[in-house]
Amino acid sequence: MTRQVLLFVSVLSLSSVHGQVSYSIPEEMAKGSLVGNIAQDLGLDIKRLKSGKARIYTGDSAEYIELNKERGVLLIKERIDREALCGQTTPCALHFQIILENPMEFYTVTIMIQDQNDNAPQVLYPVQTSSSLVAEMVPRSADVDYLVTKVVAVDVDSGQNAWLSYKLQKATDRALFEVGLQNGEIRTIRQVNDKDAVKQRLTVVVGDNGQPSRSATVNVNVAVADSFPEVLSEFTDFTYDKEYNDNLTFYLVLALAVVSFLFITCLVVIMSVKIYRWRQSRVLYHSNLPVIPYYPPRYADTLGTGTLQHVYNYEVCRTTDSRKSDCKFVRPCSQNVLIMDPSSTGTMQRMQSEQNILDEPDSPVEVCYN
């Protein structure tokens, strides 16, 4: 209701507009950028803007400009995209009013939006698809200046930023085709002969006239043949070979990466094991740990003093013939007690019969410890 009242008042007061001002700014300005000093350009005082509750009336919900009453300037409130705002309409402008109260005053403001080269050309034909391959057919009887196809592109920018030019970047046979600079037409520059390859591939660059210039690239496939089956077989093989080569390259790179990773991992493990073993050997070599004697399980403390006085039982067995492989045990052969004397550690008392047996050189003896 408030906007309708303001619009009605503004219509009735068109004849009482106190002033108008116009600005020109480029699109895509950052938020908060300065548009102009509205107070100075309209001859208004900052106090008048505050006391008159100056405000902007646009007539719609889109507000790209805001008024700073403290400074008396217009600022960018929202980033302006000329293509979204005006499309292909030229010129593109914003129109709004500044309204003051007590007394009521109206000021008309017009802001011209200058186009910037912020869009690259878009190729409409030939259509670029990854799932299918489109090729233009050229008969082998084609003469000079034969029209093969036409590259169609558009630029959503306006003015000279939308002027497009076409250039042939790469070609299978540069001596066979050319591209029109202004219209994008692909024509033959000589007569086609039987020696020309069936599969021809052209890369065309479409550029605009902006600063800096933006461009787009399109690939055009041309088949030099007289029959469709010939073209189909040739380009089917071409597509299959390309996909096969791409897959083969990927798997080769993947296999190389896996093998390299495994090799490096093995080297790290081997080096770690060797370093660990070397450090363990060094630790054992430099250690000064005391040697703890080992006593057989049948040692027993006879005197209960906790010293090395122990009793040990053993058996002596001998074979009947040292040249025979079988061993005949005489059980028991003899038994004796080994007594460890504290005053002379390591001595033992044996029976004379056992001493005689042990002294015989040809009588092998097997000592069995229990």
PDB file of N, CA and C in Angstrom, residues 234-279:
ATOM      1  N   GLU A 234      35.129 -46.640 -40.687  1.00  0.00           N
ATOM      2  CA  GLU A 234      36.349 -45.906 -40.382  1.00  0.00           C
ATOM      3  C   GLU A 234      36.265 -45.212 -39.028  1.00  0.00           C
ATOM      4  N   PHE A 235      35.187 -44.491 -38.780  1.00  0.00           N
ATOM      5  CA  PHE A 235      35.087 -43.718 -37.548  1.00  0.00           C
ATOM      6  C   PHE A 235      34.745 -44.586 -36.348  1.00  0.00           C
ATOM      7  N   THR A 236      34.115 -45.734 -36.572  1.00  0.00           N
ATOM      8  CA  THR A 236      33.900 -46.659 -35.463  1.00  0.00           C
ATOM      9  C   THR A 236      35.221 -47.213 -34.979  1.00  0.00           C
ATOM     10  N   ASP A 237      36.080 -47.594 -35.908  1.00  0.00           N
ATOM     11  CA  ASP A 237      37.407 -48.071 -35.531  1.00  0.00           C
ATOM     12  C   ASP A 237      38.202 -46.983 -34.842  1.00  0.00           C
ATOM     13  N   PHE A 238      38.046 -45.754 -35.321  1.00  0.00           N
ATOM     14  CA  PHE A 238      38.772 -44.631 -34.736  1.00  0.00           C
ATOM     15  C   PHE A 238      38.364 -44.409 -33.280  1.00  0.00           C
ATOM     16  N   THR A 239      37.068 -44.464 -33.031  1.00  0.00           N
ATOM     17  CA  THR A 239      36.586 -44.261 -31.670  1.00  0.00           C
ATOM     18  C   THR A 239      37.019 -45.393 -30.757  1.00  0.00           C
ATOM     19  N   TYR A 240      36.933 -46.628 -31.296  1.00  0.00           N
ATOM     20  CA  TYR A 240      37.327 -47.778 -30.481  1.00  0.00           C
ATOM     21  C   TYR A 240      38.805 -47.738 -30.149  1.00  0.00           C
ATOM     22  N   ASP A 241      39.644 -47.395 -31.141  1.00  0.00           N
ATOM     23  CA  ASP A 241      41.076 -47.321 -30.913  1.00  0.00           C
ATOM     24  C   ASP A 241      41.407 -46.247 -29.884  1.00  0.00           C
ATOM     25  N   LYS A 242      40.738 -45.121 -29.954  1.00  0.00           N
ATOM     26  CA  LYS A 242      41.004 -44.046 -29.014  1.00  0.00           C
ATOM     27  C   LYS A 242      40.654 -44.473 -27.586  1.00  0.00           C
ATOM     28  N   GLU A 243      39.487 -45.077 -27.415  1.00  0.00           N
ATOM     29  CA  GLU A 243      39.092 -45.517 -26.080  1.00  0.00           C
ATOM     30  C   GLU A 243      40.017 -46.622 -25.583  1.00  0.00           C
ATOM     31  N   TYR A 244      40.402 -47.535 -26.483  1.00  0.00           N
ATOM     32  CA  TYR A 244      41.303 -48.617 -26.088  1.00  0.00           C
ATOM     33  C   TYR A 244      42.657 -48.069 -25.648  1.00  0.00           C
ATOM     34  N   ASN A 245      43.184 -47.101 -26.389  1.00  0.00           N
ATOM     35  CA  ASN A 245      44.472 -46.509 -26.041  1.00  0.00           C
ATOM     36  C   ASN A 245      44.390 -45.774 -24.710  1.00  0.00           C
ATOM     37  N   ASP A 246      43.298 -45.058 -24.486  1.00  0.00           N
ATOM     38  CA  ASP A 246      43.144 -44.348 -23.223  1.00  0.00           C
ATOM     39  C   ASP A 246      43.089 -45.323 -22.053  1.00  0.00           C
ATOM     40  N   ASN A 247      42.332 -46.421 -22.211  1.00  0.00           N
ATOM     41  CA  ASN A 247      42.239 -47.400 -21.134  1.00  0.00           C
ATOM     42  C   ASN A 247      43.576 -48.100 -20.902  1.00  0.00           C
ATOM     43  N   LEU A 248      44.267 -48.432 -21.995  1.00  0.00           N
ATOM     44  CA  LEU A 248      45.559 -49.101 -21.855  1.00  0.00           C
ATOM     45  C   LEU A 248      46.555 -48.204 -21.131  1.00  0.00           C
ATOM     46  N   THR A 249      46.588 -46.937 -21.481  1.00  0.00           N
ATOM     47  CA  THR A 249      47.494 -46.010 -20.806  1.00  0.00           C
ATOM     48  C   THR A 249      47.185 -45.910 -19.322  1.00  0.00           C
ATOM     49  N   PHE A 250      45.898 -45.848 -18.992  1.00  0.00           N
ATOM     50  CA  PHE A 250      45.513 -45.747 -17.587  1.00  0.00           C
ATOM     51  C   PHE A 250      45.965 -46.973 -16.797  1.00  0.00           C
ATOM     52  N   TYR A 251      45.734 -48.169 -17.346  1.00  0.00           N
ATOM     53  CA  TYR A 251      46.113 -49.382 -16.627  1.00  0.00           C
ATOM     54  C   TYR A 251      47.626 -49.538 -16.530  1.00  0.00           C
ATOM     55  N   LEU A 252      48.352 -49.110 -17.539  1.00  0.00           N
ATOM     56  CA  LEU A 252      49.807 -49.169 -17.462  1.00  0.00           C
ATOM     57  C   LEU A 252      50.338 -48.257 -16.369  1.00  0.00           C
ATOM     58  N   VAL A 253      49.810 -47.069 -16.307  1.00  0.00           N
ATOM     59  CA  VAL A 253      50.238 -46.137 -15.259  1.00  0.00           C
ATOM     60  C   VAL A 253      49.875 -46.670 -13.880  1.00  0.00           C
ATOM     61  N   LEU A 254      48.670 -47.254 -13.758  1.00  0.00           N
ATOM     62  CA  LEU A 254      48.250 -47.816 -12.481  1.00  0.00           C
ATOM     63  C   LEU A 254      49.149 -48.985 -12.062  1.00  0.00           C
ATOM     64  N   ALA A 255      49.471 -49.873 -13.015  1.00  0.00           N
ATOM     65  CA  ALA A 255      50.343 -51.005 -12.704  1.00  0.00           C
ATOM     66  C   ALA A 255      51.735 -50.540 -12.289  1.00  0.00           C
ATOM     67  N   LEU A 256      52.260 -49.541 -12.991  1.00  0.00           N
ATOM     68  CA  LEU A 256      53.574 -49.007 -12.632  1.00  0.00           C
ATOM     69  C   LEU A 256      53.563 -48.417 -11.226  1.00  0.00           C
ATOM     70  N   ALA A 257      52.498 -47.723 -10.884  1.00  0.00           N
ATOM     71  CA  ALA A 257      52.408 -47.135  -9.551  1.00  0.00           C
ATOM     72  C   ALA A 257      52.349 -48.216  -8.472  1.00  0.00           C
ATOM     73  N   VAL A 258      51.575 -49.282  -8.721  1.00  0.00           N
ATOM     74  CA  VAL A 258      51.455 -50.367  -7.734  1.00  0.00           C
ATOM     75  C   VAL A 258      52.786 -51.080  -7.541  1.00  0.00           C
ATOM     76  N   VAL A 259      53.469 -51.397  -8.648  1.00  0.00           N
ATOM     77  CA  VAL A 259      54.766 -52.089  -8.563  1.00  0.00           C
ATOM     78  C   VAL A 259      55.793 -51.225  -7.833  1.00  0.00           C
ATOM     79  N   SER A 260      55.808 -49.946  -8.132  1.00  0.00           N
ATOM     80  CA  SER A 260      56.739 -49.041  -7.454  1.00  0.00           C
ATOM     81  C   SER A 260      56.461 -48.978  -5.961  1.00  0.00           C
ATOM     82  N   PHE A 261      55.181 -48.941  -5.607  1.00  0.00           N
ATOM     83  CA  PHE A 261      54.824 -48.896  -4.189  1.00  0.00           C
ATOM     84  C   PHE A 261      55.265 -50.171  -3.472  1.00  0.00           C
ATOM     85  N   LEU A 262      55.014 -51.335  -4.079  1.00  0.00           N
ATOM     86  CA  LEU A 262      55.415 -52.592  -3.456  1.00  0.00           C
ATOM     87  C   LEU A 262      56.931 -52.694  -3.322  1.00  0.00           C
ATOM     88  N   PHE A 263      57.659 -52.259  -4.345  1.00  0.00           N
ATOM     89  CA  PHE A 263      59.120 -52.308  -4.301  1.00  0.00           C
ATOM     90  C   PHE A 263      59.661 -51.433  -3.173  1.00  0.00           C
ATOM     91  N   ILE A 264      59.138 -50.226  -3.063  1.00  0.00           N
ATOM     92  CA  ILE A 264      59.605 -49.325  -2.007  1.00  0.00           C
ATOM     93  C   ILE A 264      59.248 -49.888  -0.631  1.00  0.00           C
ATOM     94  N   THR A 265      58.055 -50.484  -0.516  1.00  0.00           N
ATOM     95  CA  THR A 265      57.653 -51.071   0.761  1.00  0.00           C
ATOM     96  C   THR A 265      58.582 -52.215   1.169  1.00  0.00           C
ATOM     97  N   CYS A 266      58.933 -53.084   0.220  1.00  0.00           N
ATOM     98  CA  CYS A 266      59.859 -54.186   0.511  1.00  0.00           C
ATOM     99  C   CYS A 266      61.222 -53.668   0.952  1.00  0.00           C
ATOM    100  N   LEU A 267      61.716 -52.645   0.274  1.00  0.00           N
ATOM    101  CA  LEU A 267      63.009 -52.076   0.662  1.00  0.00           C
ATOM    102  C   LEU A 267      62.967 -51.532   2.085  1.00  0.00           C
ATOM    103  N   VAL A 268      61.888 -50.848   2.417  1.00  0.00           N
ATOM    104  CA  VAL A 268      61.764 -50.280   3.763  1.00  0.00           C
ATOM    105  C   VAL A 268      61.718 -51.384   4.815  1.00  0.00           C
ATOM    106  N   VAL A 269      60.962 -52.463   4.535  1.00  0.00           N
ATOM    107  CA  VAL A 269      60.868 -53.569   5.494  1.00  0.00           C
ATOM    108  C   VAL A 269      62.217 -54.250   5.680  1.00  0.00           C
ATOM    109  N   ILE A 270      62.917 -54.524   4.585  1.00  0.00           N
ATOM    110  CA  ILE A 270      64.225 -55.188   4.673  1.00  0.00           C
ATOM    111  C   ILE A 270      65.222 -54.335   5.449  1.00  0.00           C
ATOM    112  N   MET A 271      65.277 -53.064   5.149  1.00  0.00           N
ATOM    113  CA  MET A 271      66.192 -52.173   5.852  1.00  0.00           C
ATOM    114  C   MET A 271      65.838 -52.080   7.336  1.00  0.00           C
ATOM    115  N   SER A 272      64.551 -52.066   7.641  1.00  0.00           N
ATOM    116  CA  SER A 272      64.138 -52.000   9.052  1.00  0.00           C
ATOM    117  C   SER A 272      64.588 -53.243   9.812  1.00  0.00           C
ATOM    118  N   VAL A 273      64.400 -54.435   9.192  1.00  0.00           N
ATOM    119  CA  VAL A 273      64.818 -55.676   9.845  1.00  0.00           C
ATOM    120  C   VAL A 273      66.320 -55.712  10.063  1.00  0.00           C
ATOM    121  N   LYS A 274      67.083 -55.301   9.067  1.00  0.00           N
ATOM    122  CA  LYS A 274      68.548 -55.303   9.188  1.00  0.00           C
ATOM    123  C   LYS A 274      69.011 -54.335  10.269  1.00  0.00           C
ATOM    124  N   ILE A 275      68.424 -53.180  10.322  1.00  0.00           N
ATOM    125  CA  ILE A 275      68.810 -52.199  11.344  1.00  0.00           C
ATOM    126  C   ILE A 275      68.453 -52.715  12.737  1.00  0.00           C
ATOM    127  N   TYR A 276      67.283 -53.355  12.853  1.00  0.00           N
ATOM    128  CA  TYR A 276      66.875 -53.908  14.159  1.00  0.00           C
ATOM    129  C   TYR A 276      67.844 -54.991  14.627  1.00  0.00           C
ATOM    130  N   ARG A 277      68.216 -55.904  13.736  1.00  0.00           N
ATOM    131  CA  ARG A 277      69.154 -56.970  14.116  1.00  0.00           C
ATOM    132  C   ARG A 277      70.523 -56.406  14.469  1.00  0.00           C
ATOM    133  N   TRP A 278      70.964 -55.400  13.717  1.00  0.00           N
ATOM    134  CA  TRP A 278      72.275 -54.800  14.004  1.00  0.00           C
ATOM    135  C   TRP A 278      72.274 -54.129  15.371  1.00  0.00           C
ATOM    136  N   ARG A 279      71.222 -53.446  15.716  1.00  0.00           N
ATOM    137  CA  ARG A 279      71.142 -52.789  17.007  1.00  0.00           C
ATOM    138  C   ARG A 279      71.066 -53.807  18.146  1.00  0.00           C
TER     139      ARG A 279
END
